[in-house]
Short mmCIF file of C-alpha atoms and ligand atoms in Angstrom, two decimals:
data_model
loop_
_atom_site.label_atom_id
_atom_site.label_comp_id
_atom_site.label_asym_id
_atom_site.label_seq_id
_atom_site.Cartn_x
_atom_site.Cartn_y
_atom_site.Cartn_z
CA MET A 160 -42.49 -10.41 -28.49
CA LEU A 161 -40.50 -8.30 -26.08
CA ASN A 162 -37.85 -6.14 -27.90
CA PHE A 163 -35.98 -3.26 -26.20
CA ASP A 164 -34.11 -2.22 -29.39
CA LEU A 165 -34.90 1.15 -30.86
CA THR A 166 -36.20 1.09 -34.35
CA GLU A 167 -33.88 2.37 -37.15
CA GLU A 168 -35.66 5.64 -37.26
CA GLN A 169 -35.48 6.17 -33.49
CA GLN A 170 -31.79 5.36 -33.53
CA MET A 171 -31.21 7.80 -36.35
CA ILE A 172 -33.11 10.55 -34.43
CA LYS A 173 -31.04 9.72 -31.34
CA LYS A 174 -27.72 10.05 -33.13
CA MET A 175 -28.66 13.33 -34.77
CA ILE A 176 -30.00 14.95 -31.62
CA ARG A 177 -27.16 13.59 -29.64
CA GLU A 178 -24.60 15.33 -31.78
CA PHE A 179 -26.66 18.46 -31.92
CA ALA A 180 -26.89 18.45 -28.12
CA ASP A 181 -23.17 17.95 -27.74
CA GLU A 182 -22.12 20.43 -30.37
CA VAL A 183 -24.74 23.23 -30.40
CA VAL A 184 -26.73 23.07 -27.09
CA ALA A 185 -24.18 22.04 -24.34
CA PRO A 186 -21.57 24.72 -25.01
CA GLY A 187 -23.88 27.62 -24.16
CA ALA A 188 -25.61 25.97 -21.27
CA VAL A 189 -23.52 27.62 -18.51
CA ASP A 190 -23.84 31.11 -20.08
CA ARG A 191 -27.57 30.77 -20.39
CA ASP A 192 -28.00 29.57 -16.83
CA ARG A 193 -26.27 32.84 -15.81
CA SER A 194 -27.59 35.31 -18.37
CA LYS A 195 -31.12 33.64 -18.28
CA LYS A 196 -31.19 34.20 -22.06
CA PHE A 197 -33.78 32.12 -23.74
CA PRO A 198 -32.26 29.72 -26.34
CA VAL A 199 -33.61 31.31 -29.40
CA GLU A 200 -30.76 30.34 -31.71
CA VAL A 201 -30.79 26.64 -30.66
CA PHE A 202 -34.62 26.56 -31.42
CA LYS A 203 -34.14 28.01 -34.86
CA GLN A 204 -31.95 25.19 -35.60
CA LEU A 205 -34.16 22.62 -34.14
CA SER A 206 -36.98 24.13 -36.32
CA GLY A 207 -34.66 23.60 -39.31
CA MET A 208 -34.10 19.95 -38.24
CA GLY A 209 -37.98 19.30 -38.24
CA MET A 210 -37.93 18.71 -34.46
CA MET A 211 -40.51 21.22 -33.27
CA GLY A 212 -43.51 19.14 -34.50
CA LEU A 213 -41.78 15.73 -34.22
CA PRO A 214 -44.54 13.63 -32.99
CA PHE A 215 -47.33 15.22 -35.01
CA SER A 216 -48.90 14.39 -38.32
CA GLU A 217 -47.02 15.54 -41.46
CA GLU A 218 -50.31 16.95 -42.51
CA TYR A 219 -49.72 19.76 -40.08
CA GLY A 220 -46.04 20.20 -40.63
CA GLY A 221 -45.08 17.66 -38.03
CA GLY A 222 -42.49 14.83 -38.34
CA GLY A 223 -44.92 11.99 -38.03
CA ALA A 224 -42.57 10.37 -35.46
CA ASP A 225 -43.65 8.49 -32.26
CA THR A 226 -43.56 9.35 -28.51
CA ILE A 227 -40.45 7.25 -27.92
CA SER A 228 -38.64 9.52 -30.41
CA PHE A 229 -40.01 12.53 -28.59
CA ALA A 230 -38.72 11.20 -25.30
CA ILE A 231 -35.35 10.62 -26.79
CA VAL A 232 -35.18 14.09 -28.20
CA THR A 233 -36.16 15.45 -24.84
CA GLU A 234 -33.69 13.37 -22.82
CA GLU A 235 -30.82 14.40 -25.05
CA LEU A 236 -31.69 18.21 -25.13
CA SER A 237 -32.02 18.10 -21.20
CA ARG A 238 -28.77 16.28 -20.84
CA ALA A 239 -27.04 19.24 -22.54
CA CYS A 240 -29.17 21.98 -21.05
CA ALA A 241 -32.37 21.41 -19.02
CA SER A 242 -33.79 24.85 -19.93
CA THR A 243 -33.72 23.87 -23.54
CA GLY A 244 -35.25 20.54 -22.55
CA ILE A 245 -38.24 22.06 -20.62
CA THR A 246 -38.87 24.37 -23.44
CA TYR A 247 -39.05 21.63 -26.01
CA SER A 248 -40.99 19.30 -23.73
CA ALA A 249 -43.60 21.98 -22.90
CA HIS A 250 -43.76 23.06 -26.54
CA ILE A 251 -44.70 19.56 -27.78
CA SER A 252 -46.61 17.95 -24.91
CA LEU A 253 -48.41 21.04 -23.34
CA GLY A 254 -48.54 23.44 -26.28
CA GLY A 255 -48.95 20.95 -29.42
CA ALA A 256 -50.57 17.87 -27.92
CA PRO A 257 -53.92 19.42 -26.72
CA LEU A 258 -54.49 20.96 -30.06
CA ASN A 259 -53.62 17.74 -31.81
CA LEU A 260 -55.97 15.62 -29.40
CA PHE A 261 -58.85 17.80 -29.20
CA GLY A 262 -58.67 20.49 -32.06
CA THR A 263 -60.87 20.58 -35.12
CA GLU A 264 -59.23 20.14 -38.45
CA ALA A 265 -59.53 23.98 -38.90
CA GLN A 266 -57.96 24.54 -35.52
CA LYS A 267 -55.14 22.15 -36.24
CA HIS A 268 -54.34 23.79 -39.52
CA LYS A 269 -54.50 27.31 -37.88
CA TYR A 270 -52.79 26.66 -34.60
CA LEU A 271 -50.89 23.33 -34.68
CA THR A 272 -49.09 24.05 -38.01
CA PRO A 273 -47.19 27.03 -36.62
CA ILE A 274 -46.17 25.05 -33.58
CA CYS A 275 -44.78 22.33 -35.88
CA THR A 276 -42.96 24.65 -38.13
CA GLY A 277 -41.44 26.51 -35.12
CA GLU A 278 -43.11 29.74 -36.01
CA SER A 279 -44.66 29.75 -32.60
CA PHE A 280 -43.80 28.13 -29.29
CA GLY A 281 -46.40 25.84 -27.62
CA ALA A 282 -47.81 26.63 -24.16
CA PHE A 283 -50.52 25.70 -21.92
CA GLY A 284 -52.25 27.94 -19.15
CA LEU A 285 -53.76 25.93 -16.50
CA THR A 286 -52.11 26.80 -13.07
CA GLU A 287 -53.46 29.86 -11.15
CA SER A 288 -52.49 31.26 -7.69
CA ASN A 289 -55.46 29.35 -6.20
CA ALA A 290 -55.33 26.40 -8.45
CA GLY A 291 -52.17 24.32 -8.56
CA SER A 292 -52.43 20.64 -7.52
CA ASP A 293 -56.09 21.28 -7.13
CA ALA A 294 -56.61 22.53 -10.81
CA GLY A 295 -60.34 22.34 -10.37
CA GLY A 296 -59.97 25.42 -8.23
CA THR A 297 -59.59 27.62 -11.39
CA GLN A 298 -61.04 31.12 -11.02
CA THR A 299 -60.53 32.53 -14.43
CA THR A 300 -63.96 32.95 -16.29
CA ALA A 301 -64.95 32.92 -19.78
CA LYS A 302 -68.44 34.39 -20.09
CA GLU A 303 -70.40 33.93 -23.30
CA ASP A 304 -71.29 37.12 -24.98
CA GLY A 305 -72.93 36.85 -28.51
CA ASP A 306 -70.36 34.91 -30.65
CA ASP A 307 -67.61 35.48 -28.21
CA TYR A 308 -66.20 34.47 -24.96
CA VAL A 309 -65.08 37.25 -22.62
CA ILE A 310 -62.16 36.04 -20.56
CA ASN A 311 -61.09 37.44 -17.08
CA GLY A 312 -58.41 36.10 -14.74
CA SER A 313 -54.75 35.15 -14.32
CA LYS A 314 -52.55 32.30 -14.71
CA MET A 315 -49.18 31.53 -12.98
CA PHE A 316 -46.01 29.77 -13.88
CA ILE A 317 -46.70 29.33 -17.67
CA THR A 318 -43.85 27.97 -19.63
CA ASN A 319 -42.99 29.45 -23.06
CA ALA A 320 -45.87 32.01 -23.27
CA SER A 321 -43.60 34.97 -24.07
CA TYR A 322 -42.72 33.23 -27.30
CA ALA A 323 -46.12 31.75 -28.15
CA LYS A 324 -48.47 33.18 -30.61
CA HIS A 325 -51.39 31.47 -29.13
CA LEU A 326 -52.04 29.26 -26.26
CA ALA A 327 -54.89 27.07 -24.71
CA ILE A 328 -56.02 28.29 -21.18
CA THR A 329 -58.63 26.75 -18.94
CA ALA A 330 -61.52 28.91 -17.73
CA ILE A 331 -64.92 28.49 -16.08
CA THR A 332 -67.55 28.68 -18.83
CA ARG A 333 -70.48 27.99 -16.42
CA ASN A 334 -71.01 28.01 -12.58
CA GLU A 335 -74.43 26.70 -11.83
CA GLY A 336 -75.46 25.95 -8.37
CA GLY A 337 -71.71 26.00 -7.28
CA LYS A 338 -70.99 23.34 -10.00
CA LYS A 339 -68.20 24.68 -12.19
CA GLU A 340 -67.93 23.86 -15.85
CA ILE A 341 -64.26 24.28 -16.98
CA SER A 342 -63.44 24.49 -20.63
CA ALA A 343 -60.16 25.01 -22.70
CA ILE A 344 -60.15 27.96 -24.97
CA ILE A 345 -57.31 29.03 -27.53
CA VAL A 346 -56.32 32.54 -26.84
CA PRO A 347 -53.99 34.41 -29.34
CA THR A 348 -51.28 36.33 -27.21
CA ASP A 349 -51.59 39.57 -29.15
CA VAL A 350 -55.23 39.92 -28.49
CA GLU A 351 -56.33 43.06 -26.62
CA GLY A 352 -56.35 42.67 -22.68
CA PHE A 353 -53.86 39.79 -22.73
CA THR A 354 -50.55 40.52 -20.90
CA VAL A 355 -47.66 38.18 -20.36
CA ILE A 356 -45.29 39.03 -17.56
CA ASP A 357 -41.87 37.59 -17.49
CA ASN A 358 -40.06 38.44 -14.19
CA TYR A 359 -39.93 35.36 -12.06
CA GLU A 360 -36.68 34.85 -10.27
CA LYS A 361 -36.21 30.97 -10.41
CA MET A 362 -33.97 28.55 -8.56
CA GLY A 363 -32.99 26.78 -11.94
CA LEU A 364 -34.10 26.22 -15.43
CA ASN A 365 -33.00 29.90 -15.91
CA ALA A 366 -33.00 30.12 -19.53
CA SER A 367 -36.61 28.70 -19.85
CA ASN A 368 -39.37 31.18 -20.02
CA THR A 369 -41.91 31.05 -17.20
CA THR A 370 -44.54 33.71 -17.10
CA GLU A 371 -47.59 35.07 -15.55
CA LEU A 372 -50.58 35.80 -17.74
CA VAL A 373 -53.26 38.43 -17.05
CA LEU A 374 -56.51 38.24 -19.01
CA ASP A 375 -58.53 41.51 -18.65
CA ASN A 376 -61.73 41.34 -20.65
CA VAL A 377 -60.02 39.27 -23.42
CA ARG A 378 -62.47 38.64 -26.25
CA VAL A 379 -62.13 35.63 -28.44
CA PRO A 380 -64.55 34.05 -30.78
CA LYS A 381 -66.53 30.97 -29.65
CA GLU A 382 -64.85 28.92 -32.43
CA ASN A 383 -61.74 29.09 -30.38
CA LEU A 384 -63.07 26.56 -27.76
CA LEU A 385 -60.77 23.57 -27.75
CA GLY A 386 -62.68 20.23 -27.60
CA THR A 387 -66.24 20.40 -26.08
CA GLN A 388 -67.60 22.95 -23.69
CA GLY A 389 -67.33 21.72 -20.10
CA ASN A 390 -64.74 19.11 -20.84
CA GLY A 391 -61.70 21.20 -20.18
CA PHE A 392 -60.70 19.45 -16.95
CA ARG A 393 -60.88 15.92 -18.40
CA GLN A 394 -58.89 17.27 -21.47
CA PHE A 395 -56.05 18.77 -19.36
CA LEU A 396 -55.82 15.51 -17.36
CA VAL A 397 -55.17 13.60 -20.57
CA THR A 398 -52.80 16.32 -21.68
CA LEU A 399 -50.80 16.03 -18.50
CA ASP A 400 -50.55 12.15 -18.84
CA GLY A 401 -48.48 12.76 -21.99
CA GLY A 402 -46.75 15.67 -20.51
CA ARG A 403 -45.33 13.42 -17.64
CA ILE A 404 -43.58 11.29 -20.25
CA GLY A 405 -41.67 14.49 -21.33
CA ILE A 406 -40.85 15.31 -17.60
CA GLY A 407 -39.66 11.77 -17.08
CA ALA A 408 -37.40 12.10 -20.13
CA MET A 409 -36.03 15.34 -18.88
CA ALA A 410 -35.23 13.79 -15.58
CA VAL A 411 -33.30 10.98 -17.30
CA GLY A 412 -31.38 13.54 -19.27
CA ILE A 413 -30.39 15.53 -16.26
CA ALA A 414 -29.53 12.47 -14.24
CA GLN A 415 -27.39 11.08 -17.10
CA ALA A 416 -25.52 14.40 -17.28
CA ALA A 417 -24.80 14.46 -13.63
CA PHE A 418 -23.54 10.79 -13.64
CA ASP A 419 -21.36 11.30 -16.61
CA ARG A 420 -19.64 14.25 -14.83
CA ALA A 421 -19.33 12.34 -11.63
CA LEU A 422 -17.91 9.33 -13.30
CA ARG A 423 -15.25 11.56 -15.22
CA TYR A 424 -14.41 13.40 -12.10
CA SER A 425 -13.95 10.24 -9.92
CA LYS A 426 -11.22 9.05 -12.37
CA GLU A 427 -9.42 12.40 -12.21
CA ARG A 428 -9.55 13.52 -8.54
CA LYS A 429 -6.78 11.84 -6.41
CA GLN A 430 -7.04 11.56 -2.68
CA PHE A 431 -4.95 9.36 -0.30
CA GLY A 432 -2.94 8.56 -3.25
CA LYS A 433 -5.63 7.07 -5.37
CA VAL A 434 -8.42 8.28 -7.73
CA LEU A 435 -11.77 8.44 -6.19
CA SER A 436 -13.00 5.72 -8.61
CA GLU A 437 -10.67 3.22 -6.82
CA PHE A 438 -12.59 3.56 -3.54
CA GLN A 439 -15.25 0.99 -3.43
CA ILE A 440 -17.69 3.44 -1.82
CA THR A 441 -17.47 5.67 -4.85
CA GLN A 442 -17.79 2.74 -7.16
CA PHE A 443 -20.97 1.78 -5.40
CA LYS A 444 -22.49 5.12 -5.63
CA LEU A 445 -21.74 5.16 -9.26
CA ALA A 446 -23.24 1.80 -9.73
CA ASP A 447 -26.41 2.83 -7.94
CA MET A 448 -26.65 5.97 -9.98
CA ALA A 449 -26.29 4.15 -13.31
CA MET A 450 -28.85 1.53 -12.31
CA LYS A 451 -31.44 4.06 -11.25
CA ILE A 452 -30.88 5.93 -14.60
CA GLU A 453 -31.26 2.66 -16.59
CA LEU A 454 -34.56 1.82 -14.59
CA ALA A 455 -35.92 5.46 -15.08
CA ARG A 456 -35.14 5.32 -18.81
CA THR A 457 -36.82 2.02 -19.33
CA MET A 458 -39.86 3.36 -17.48
CA VAL A 459 -40.11 6.37 -19.65
CA HIS A 460 -39.75 4.34 -22.86
CA LYS A 461 -42.35 1.80 -21.65
CA ALA A 462 -44.84 4.58 -21.01
CA ALA A 463 -44.21 6.14 -24.41
CA TRP A 464 -44.40 2.84 -26.05
CA LEU A 465 -47.92 2.19 -24.38
CA LYS A 466 -48.98 5.51 -25.65
CA ASP A 467 -47.81 4.77 -29.16
CA GLN A 468 -49.68 1.43 -29.10
CA GLY A 469 -52.85 3.45 -28.26
CA ARG A 470 -53.04 1.56 -24.95
CA PRO A 471 -53.81 3.07 -21.50
CA PHE A 472 -50.52 4.64 -20.10
CA SER A 473 -51.65 7.02 -17.38
CA ARG A 474 -50.19 4.77 -14.63
CA GLU A 475 -46.89 4.24 -16.29
CA ALA A 476 -46.72 7.92 -17.18
CA SER A 477 -47.15 8.93 -13.64
CA MET A 478 -44.83 6.25 -12.46
CA CYS A 479 -41.99 7.16 -14.74
CA LYS A 480 -42.38 10.90 -13.94
CA LEU A 481 -42.35 10.26 -10.21
CA TYR A 482 -39.42 7.85 -10.29
CA ALA A 483 -37.27 9.64 -12.83
CA SER A 484 -37.72 13.12 -11.23
CA GLU A 485 -36.89 11.69 -7.74
CA ILE A 486 -33.83 9.72 -8.93
CA ALA A 487 -32.68 12.93 -10.93
CA MET A 488 -32.43 14.84 -7.67
CA GLU A 489 -30.74 11.94 -5.89
CA VAL A 490 -28.24 11.42 -8.70
CA ALA A 491 -27.54 15.18 -8.95
CA SER A 492 -27.00 15.24 -5.14
CA GLU A 493 -24.55 12.31 -5.28
CA ALA A 494 -22.74 13.97 -8.25
CA ILE A 495 -22.14 16.95 -6.07
CA GLN A 496 -21.08 14.81 -3.31
CA ILE A 497 -18.49 13.03 -5.48
CA HIS A 498 -17.14 16.36 -6.46
CA GLY A 499 -16.77 17.43 -2.81
CA GLY A 500 -16.42 21.19 -2.27
CA TYR A 501 -15.83 21.61 -5.96
CA GLY A 502 -19.33 20.33 -6.50
CA TYR A 503 -20.66 23.13 -4.53
CA MET A 504 -19.13 25.68 -6.83
CA ARG A 505 -20.84 26.87 -10.02
CA GLU A 506 -17.85 26.26 -11.99
CA TYR A 507 -18.09 22.55 -11.82
CA GLU A 508 -21.63 22.66 -13.12
CA VAL A 509 -22.99 19.77 -11.20
CA GLU A 510 -25.02 22.10 -8.82
CA ARG A 511 -26.85 23.33 -11.89
CA TYR A 512 -28.18 19.76 -12.45
CA MET A 513 -29.71 19.69 -8.92
CA ARG A 514 -31.33 23.17 -9.29
CA ASP A 515 -32.79 22.22 -12.61
CA ALA A 516 -33.96 18.74 -11.53
CA LYS A 517 -36.02 20.05 -8.54
CA LEU A 518 -38.71 21.46 -10.77
CA LEU A 519 -39.36 18.03 -12.15
CA GLU A 520 -40.56 16.82 -8.62
CA ILE A 521 -43.10 19.85 -8.92
CA GLY A 522 -44.32 20.62 -12.34
CA GLU A 523 -47.08 18.72 -14.18
CA GLY A 524 -48.20 17.27 -10.84
CA THR A 525 -46.05 17.27 -7.75
CA SER A 526 -44.57 13.99 -6.36
CA GLU A 527 -47.38 13.82 -3.86
CA VAL A 528 -50.06 14.17 -6.68
CA GLN A 529 -48.23 11.45 -8.73
CA ARG A 530 -48.50 9.08 -5.75
CA MET A 531 -52.22 10.16 -5.27
CA VAL A 532 -52.74 9.31 -9.02
CA ILE A 533 -50.85 6.01 -8.79
CA ALA A 534 -52.77 4.97 -5.67
CA ARG A 535 -55.94 5.49 -7.44
CA LEU A 536 -54.84 3.58 -10.67
CA ILE A 537 -53.57 0.55 -8.58
CA GLY A 538 -57.13 0.33 -6.93
CA CYS A 539 -56.58 2.00 -3.48
C1 LIG B 93 -40.81 26.43 -13.65
C2 LIG B 93 -42.38 26.14 -13.58
C3 LIG B 93 -43.00 25.77 -14.91
C4 LIG B 93 -44.29 25.56 -14.89
N1 LIG B 93 -44.99 25.53 -16.19
C5 LIG B 93 -46.32 25.41 -16.28
C6 LIG B 93 -47.06 25.61 -17.41
O1 LIG B 93 -46.60 25.64 -18.49
N2 LIG B 93 -48.40 25.49 -17.34
C7 LIG B 93 -49.08 25.41 -16.13
O2 LIG B 93 -50.36 25.37 -16.09
N3 LIG B 93 -48.46 25.27 -14.93
C8 LIG B 93 -47.14 25.23 -14.89
N4 LIG B 93 -46.55 25.18 -13.73
C9 LIG B 93 -47.28 24.99 -12.41
C10 LIG B 93 -47.04 23.64 -11.79
O3 LIG B 93 -47.52 22.67 -12.55
C11 LIG B 93 -47.54 23.92 -10.38
O4 LIG B 93 -46.57 24.57 -9.70
C12 LIG B 93 -47.67 22.49 -9.70
O5 LIG B 93 -48.74 21.76 -10.29
C13 LIG B 93 -47.91 22.52 -8.11
O6 LIG B 93 -49.00 23.58 -7.91
P1 LIG B 93 -48.68 24.72 -6.88
O7 LIG B 93 -47.39 25.37 -7.17
O8 LIG B 93 -49.83 25.57 -6.72
O9 LIG B 93 -48.48 23.88 -5.43
P2 LIG B 93 -49.64 23.47 -4.56
O10 LIG B 93 -50.61 22.74 -5.17
O11 LIG B 93 -49.97 24.56 -3.62
O12 LIG B 93 -48.86 22.33 -3.60
C14 LIG B 93 -47.98 22.75 -2.40
C15 LIG B 93 -47.53 21.48 -1.73
O13 LIG B 93 -48.82 20.79 -1.24
C16 LIG B 93 -48.83 19.46 -1.61
N5 LIG B 93 -50.25 19.03 -1.74
C17 LIG B 93 -51.11 19.72 -2.60
N6 LIG B 93 -52.41 18.96 -2.52
C18 LIG B 93 -52.02 17.96 -1.76
C19 LIG B 93 -52.88 16.73 -1.26
N7 LIG B 93 -54.14 16.72 -1.53
N8 LIG B 93 -52.31 15.91 -0.58
C20 LIG B 93 -50.99 15.92 -0.21
N9 LIG B 93 -50.18 16.90 -0.51
C21 LIG B 93 -50.70 17.94 -1.38
C22 LIG B 93 -48.10 19.38 -3.01
O14 LIG B 93 -47.54 18.14 -3.44
C23 LIG B 93 -46.96 20.43 -2.75
O15 LIG B 93 -45.95 19.62 -1.99
C24 LIG B 93 -45.08 25.39 -13.74
C25 LIG B 93 -44.37 25.58 -12.47
C26 LIG B 93 -43.02 25.97 -12.30
C27 LIG B 93 -42.35 26.15 -11.12
#
């Protein structure tokens, strides 16, 4: 049975988050883009609404909802403010998900619960200066010393770490005969030797928190190993599959916001005695934008649905991330075009959508990496 309707619960979540996005998140988005101020107040309210652990079990303080609901919330928040959207998406799919997937019961109670309640933001430290697309190039090491790991190295571009009480990082736990064994380890952010540096100057997503991490002889007990030793590489691939649904949802939200503004402007702006929306070329641009957004949203929901069914979803997650992020850039660019010179001005906001959308073609696997993943999964 093929059914594209949202369930009652999904519709309820959509209505609630849509109103919240319009009334609470959107009004401060321009200011936050300029001031680069992290949306702490917005997240306090999202915690109160039970959104911070939405797709995780109620046993850990989560909402027990599904991945489609997570995608809806991420889309709606990103439509209003993409900095808020990426913070939320990374919190759930990079911070909470690996703990949920690979944590022991004790680890879930200790580390996933504060993420679900909003006491801690979720974050995930994989990328390093020499390990981006080729994440296997990790250089951070975790040496066993008695009952502890002693971790040394650094991480780049890590979302949410300034607001996280702990996060999982990847490190080499063994390196025998040039064969690296990479593991994921949970590190409390207040441990001695751990420094979070928050001073990147970004192109967009200005109110989101992107940090550098330095680990200098950081000592954590061996019980902080997440999953099994040596399995960190596979675990992060699984984690990124889910994360790509979040990036796809973000892209749909940004594209929708850009489209809404372009449609509105096209009905107001007059040239040659007509509003722009009377010109067929503008109508065709808007029709293409609407069609691509519809397709991207359907792809995101299908990948989320597959995940919720417990079926393989890597290919669909990669496809939705790739397609949605590329059309988000395209739609944002067309929205600027429809605004003409005004679109190039900050005041009209559409340029922000393009600056924010660009990251989606880069983070959690670049477009090139997505094409490599898809090519492998279709049997090339
Ligand atoms: C705002 C922001 C937030 C982020 N948040 C996080 C986070 O929370 N946690 C985290 O771990 N990381 C995070 N990242 C890092 C992000 O995932 C990486 O930037 C991304 O994976 C690309 O890695 P790189 O920047 O090293 O680029 P590189 O890997 O150096 O790529 C440079 C270019 O080369 C291309 N390329 C690389 N290899 C190939 C190949 N084999 N074939 C063809 N082309 C190739 C790439 O597609 C790209 O175009 C974040 C990044 C940003 C900018």
